[in-house]
């Protein structure tokens, strides 16, 4: 049986920090499913379909990756249905930990068969968060170092749409 993990997140948009975490996860797990899930505290710039297509394009050269959208329901249930033994989460800074700790224990309560694995991205991405990337991009700043060229194009397109 293949070792399967899910990598959930809002990914609005998918950054090089997310890609770095995914590549690290692929050194441990043979298959990783990127799960686009809704965070009730966040409003997204890109639709779930746009994020799905974006991540499929960016991760195309990597083997062992697929992308799914969790339209409703719990992530812990989604992990069970997919047969995943692990949930991957990236932790950039100590301040991320409290929320991640809470979520991992709740997910374990909901599905005792799933273990959350925290991975630290390259230090260059410590301050890279989708929210700040969106804000800078929408204000015309250069975010090319932090996102894949395809994501940059999608951000530029979205920026134009919002201005028109
Ligand atoms: O990238 P984010 O916004 O930090 O990801 C948070 C996310 C989407 C993974 C989390 O909100 C989530 O798991 N949502 C799905 C619904 C769910 O299971 N919520 C309870 C989590 S304990």
Tab-separated table of C-alpha atoms and ligand atoms in Angstrom:
chain	number	residue	atom	x	y	z
A	1	UNK	CA	0.000	0.000	0.000
A	2	UNK	CA	1.243	3.474	-0.896
A	3	UNK	CA	1.857	5.903	1.954
A	4	UNK	CA	-0.742	8.579	1.326
A	5	UNK	CA	-0.980	12.031	2.886
A	6	UNK	CA	-3.316	14.919	2.308
A	7	UNK	CA	-2.044	18.493	2.241
A	8	UNK	CA	-5.010	20.755	3.005
A	9	UNK	CA	-5.207	24.513	2.870
A	10	UNK	CA	-6.948	27.496	1.398
A	11	UNK	CA	-4.098	28.081	-1.089
A	12	UNK	CA	-5.408	31.476	-2.186
A	13	UNK	CA	-3.033	31.567	-4.000
A	14	UNK	CA	-0.593	28.621	-3.916
A	15	UNK	CA	2.838	30.070	-3.058
A	16	UNK	CA	6.415	28.844	-3.393
A	17	UNK	CA	6.248	28.206	0.360
A	18	UNK	CA	3.372	25.762	-0.227
A	19	UNK	CA	5.337	24.157	-3.063
A	20	UNK	CA	8.378	23.787	-0.816
A	21	UNK	CA	6.290	22.030	1.863
A	22	UNK	CA	4.704	19.767	-0.765
A	23	UNK	CA	8.112	18.773	-2.141
A	24	UNK	CA	9.292	17.929	1.383
A	25	UNK	CA	6.145	15.863	1.973
A	26	UNK	CA	6.898	13.889	-1.201
A	27	UNK	CA	10.205	12.753	0.306
A	28	UNK	CA	8.206	11.011	3.060
A	29	UNK	CA	4.957	10.018	1.314
A	30	UNK	CA	4.618	8.309	-2.045
A	31	UNK	CA	1.377	10.097	-2.812
A	32	UNK	CA	0.130	13.477	-1.629
A	33	UNK	CA	-3.329	14.824	-2.356
A	34	UNK	CA	-3.514	18.606	-2.148
A	35	UNK	CA	-6.956	19.326	-0.696
A	36	UNK	CA	-8.423	22.761	-1.308
A	37	UNK	CA	-10.630	23.345	1.708
A	38	UNK	CA	-12.613	26.286	2.942
A	39	UNK	CA	-11.481	28.194	6.005
A	40	UNK	CA	-14.617	29.777	7.527
A	41	UNK	CA	-12.531	32.820	8.562
A	42	UNK	CA	-11.283	33.587	5.062
A	43	UNK	CA	-12.837	35.064	1.913
A	44	UNK	CA	-11.014	33.968	-1.197
A	45	UNK	CA	-9.839	35.869	-4.256
A	46	UNK	CA	-9.773	32.762	-6.468
A	47	UNK	CA	-12.634	30.275	-6.800
A	48	UNK	CA	-12.015	26.674	-5.748
A	49	UNK	CA	-11.939	25.690	-9.454
A	50	UNK	CA	-9.357	28.392	-10.221
A	51	UNK	CA	-7.186	27.269	-7.305
A	52	UNK	CA	-7.513	23.650	-8.380
A	53	UNK	CA	-6.386	24.419	-11.941
A	54	UNK	CA	-3.594	26.658	-10.597
A	55	UNK	CA	-2.192	23.930	-8.328
A	56	UNK	CA	-2.531	21.249	-11.012
A	57	UNK	CA	-0.415	23.364	-13.366
A	58	UNK	CA	2.240	24.218	-10.769
A	59	UNK	CA	2.577	20.639	-9.514
A	60	UNK	CA	2.443	18.980	-12.932
A	61	UNK	CA	6.199	18.236	-13.056
A	62	UNK	CA	6.072	16.472	-9.677
A	63	UNK	CA	5.094	12.826	-9.543
A	64	UNK	CA	2.686	11.519	-6.918
A	65	UNK	CA	0.537	14.641	-6.582
A	66	UNK	CA	-3.162	15.091	-7.221
A	67	UNK	CA	-5.518	17.929	-6.345
A	68	UNK	CA	-9.037	17.719	-4.912
A	69	UNK	CA	-11.574	20.245	-3.661
A	70	UNK	CA	-13.332	19.671	-0.334
A	71	UNK	CA	-16.632	21.437	-0.982
A	72	UNK	CA	-18.133	20.754	2.415
A	73	UNK	CA	-17.657	18.661	5.521
A	74	UNK	CA	-14.768	17.913	7.786
A	75	UNK	CA	-11.193	17.440	6.734
A	76	UNK	CA	-10.840	14.536	9.172
A	77	UNK	CA	-13.654	12.718	7.327
A	78	UNK	CA	-12.084	13.561	3.993
A	79	UNK	CA	-8.810	11.980	5.212
A	80	UNK	CA	-10.706	8.846	6.230
A	81	UNK	CA	-12.529	8.595	2.895
A	82	UNK	CA	-9.316	9.068	0.933
A	83	UNK	CA	-7.437	6.518	3.041
A	84	UNK	CA	-4.818	9.059	4.132
A	85	UNK	CA	-2.745	8.329	7.223
A	86	UNK	CA	-1.330	11.837	7.512
A	87	UNK	CA	-2.286	15.498	7.220
A	88	UNK	CA	0.566	17.750	6.144
A	89	UNK	CA	0.729	21.298	7.486
A	90	UNK	CA	3.463	23.854	6.953
A	91	UNK	CA	4.628	25.824	9.987
A	92	UNK	CA	6.580	28.992	9.283
A	93	UNK	CA	6.802	30.684	12.628
A	94	UNK	CA	6.133	29.971	16.294
A	95	UNK	CA	2.962	32.074	16.084
A	96	UNK	CA	1.460	29.543	13.625
A	97	UNK	CA	1.799	26.811	16.200
A	98	UNK	CA	-1.091	27.509	18.561
A	99	UNK	CA	-3.709	27.277	15.809
A	100	UNK	CA	-2.007	24.276	14.198
A	101	UNK	CA	-1.730	22.473	17.545
A	102	UNK	CA	-5.450	22.987	18.212
A	103	UNK	CA	-6.410	21.837	14.722
A	104	UNK	CA	-4.192	18.748	14.821
A	105	UNK	CA	-5.646	17.581	18.141
A	106	UNK	CA	-9.208	18.186	16.946
A	107	UNK	CA	-8.534	16.300	13.737
A	108	UNK	CA	-7.063	13.438	15.781
A	109	UNK	CA	-10.176	13.426	17.975
A	110	UNK	CA	-12.387	13.266	14.878
A	111	UNK	CA	-10.252	10.645	13.147
A	112	UNK	CA	-7.795	8.831	15.459
A	113	UNK	CA	-6.226	7.116	12.443
A	114	UNK	CA	-4.794	10.336	11.052
A	115	UNK	CA	-1.603	12.024	12.249
A	116	UNK	CA	-0.707	15.623	11.497
A	117	UNK	CA	2.833	16.066	10.228
A	118	UNK	CA	4.286	19.573	10.518
A	119	UNK	CA	6.929	20.558	8.008
A	120	UNK	CA	9.017	23.718	8.024
A	121	UNK	CA	9.547	25.368	4.641
A	122	UNK	CA	12.870	26.817	3.555
A	123	UNK	CA	13.764	29.832	5.688
A	124	UNK	CA	13.377	32.060	2.596
A	125	UNK	CA	9.616	31.515	2.854
A	126	UNK	CA	9.247	32.252	6.565
A	127	UNK	CA	7.417	35.492	5.866
A	128	UNK	CA	5.523	34.334	2.775
A	129	UNK	CA	1.774	34.052	3.375
A	130	UNK	CA	-0.950	33.968	0.733
A	131	UNK	CA	-2.753	36.902	2.362
A	132	UNK	CA	0.228	39.258	2.100
A	133	UNK	CA	1.120	38.037	-1.403
A	134	UNK	CA	-2.435	38.850	-2.556
A	135	UNK	CA	-2.348	42.281	-0.975
A	136	UNK	CA	1.034	43.188	-2.484
A	137	UNK	CA	0.067	41.823	-5.922
A	138	UNK	CA	-3.255	43.689	-5.936
A	139	UNK	CA	-1.393	46.917	-5.132
A	140	UNK	CA	0.984	46.360	-8.045
A	141	UNK	CA	3.989	45.084	-6.078
A	142	UNK	CA	6.435	42.505	-7.374
A	143	UNK	CA	5.729	39.043	-5.934
A	144	UNK	CA	7.530	37.063	-8.642
A	145	UNK	CA	10.023	35.624	-6.135
A	146	UNK	CA	7.276	34.087	-4.045
A	147	UNK	CA	4.950	32.446	-6.577
A	148	UNK	CA	5.262	30.251	-9.665
A	149	UNK	CA	5.111	32.201	-12.995
A	150	UNK	CA	1.689	30.646	-13.696
A	151	UNK	CA	0.335	31.907	-10.357
A	152	UNK	CA	1.817	35.323	-11.111
A	153	UNK	CA	-0.080	35.404	-14.412
A	154	UNK	CA	-3.303	34.426	-12.643
A	155	UNK	CA	-2.765	37.160	-10.036
A	156	UNK	CA	-2.137	39.744	-12.757
A	157	UNK	CA	-5.296	38.648	-14.588
A	158	UNK	CA	-7.350	38.851	-11.387
A	159	UNK	CA	-5.929	42.289	-10.673
A	160	UNK	CA	-6.979	43.499	-14.153
A	161	UNK	CA	-10.471	41.984	-13.734
A	162	UNK	CA	-10.922	43.726	-10.400
A	163	UNK	CA	-9.841	47.079	-11.840
A	164	UNK	CA	-12.193	46.897	-14.840
B	1	LIG	O1	-4.599	27.476	4.618
B	1	LIG	P1	-5.459	27.552	5.852
B	1	LIG	O2	-6.547	28.578	5.673
B	1	LIG	O3	-4.661	27.775	7.101
B	1	LIG	O4	-6.168	26.108	5.985
B	1	LIG	C1	-7.112	25.848	6.998
B	1	LIG	C2	-7.956	24.616	6.623
B	1	LIG	C3	-8.666	24.876	5.300
B	1	LIG	C4	-7.038	23.401	6.467
B	1	LIG	C5	-9.003	24.358	7.770
B	1	LIG	O5	-9.806	25.485	7.927
B	1	LIG	C6	-9.870	23.130	7.478
B	1	LIG	O6	-9.431	22.017	7.723
B	1	LIG	N1	-11.088	23.345	6.937
B	1	LIG	C7	-11.997	22.259	6.570
B	1	LIG	C8	-13.143	22.118	7.573
B	1	LIG	C9	-12.693	21.456	8.861
B	1	LIG	O7	-12.436	20.257	8.924
B	1	LIG	N2	-12.570	22.270	9.920
B	1	LIG	C10	-12.147	21.810	11.246
B	1	LIG	C11	-10.648	21.776	11.380
B	1	LIG	S1	-10.131	21.153	12.943
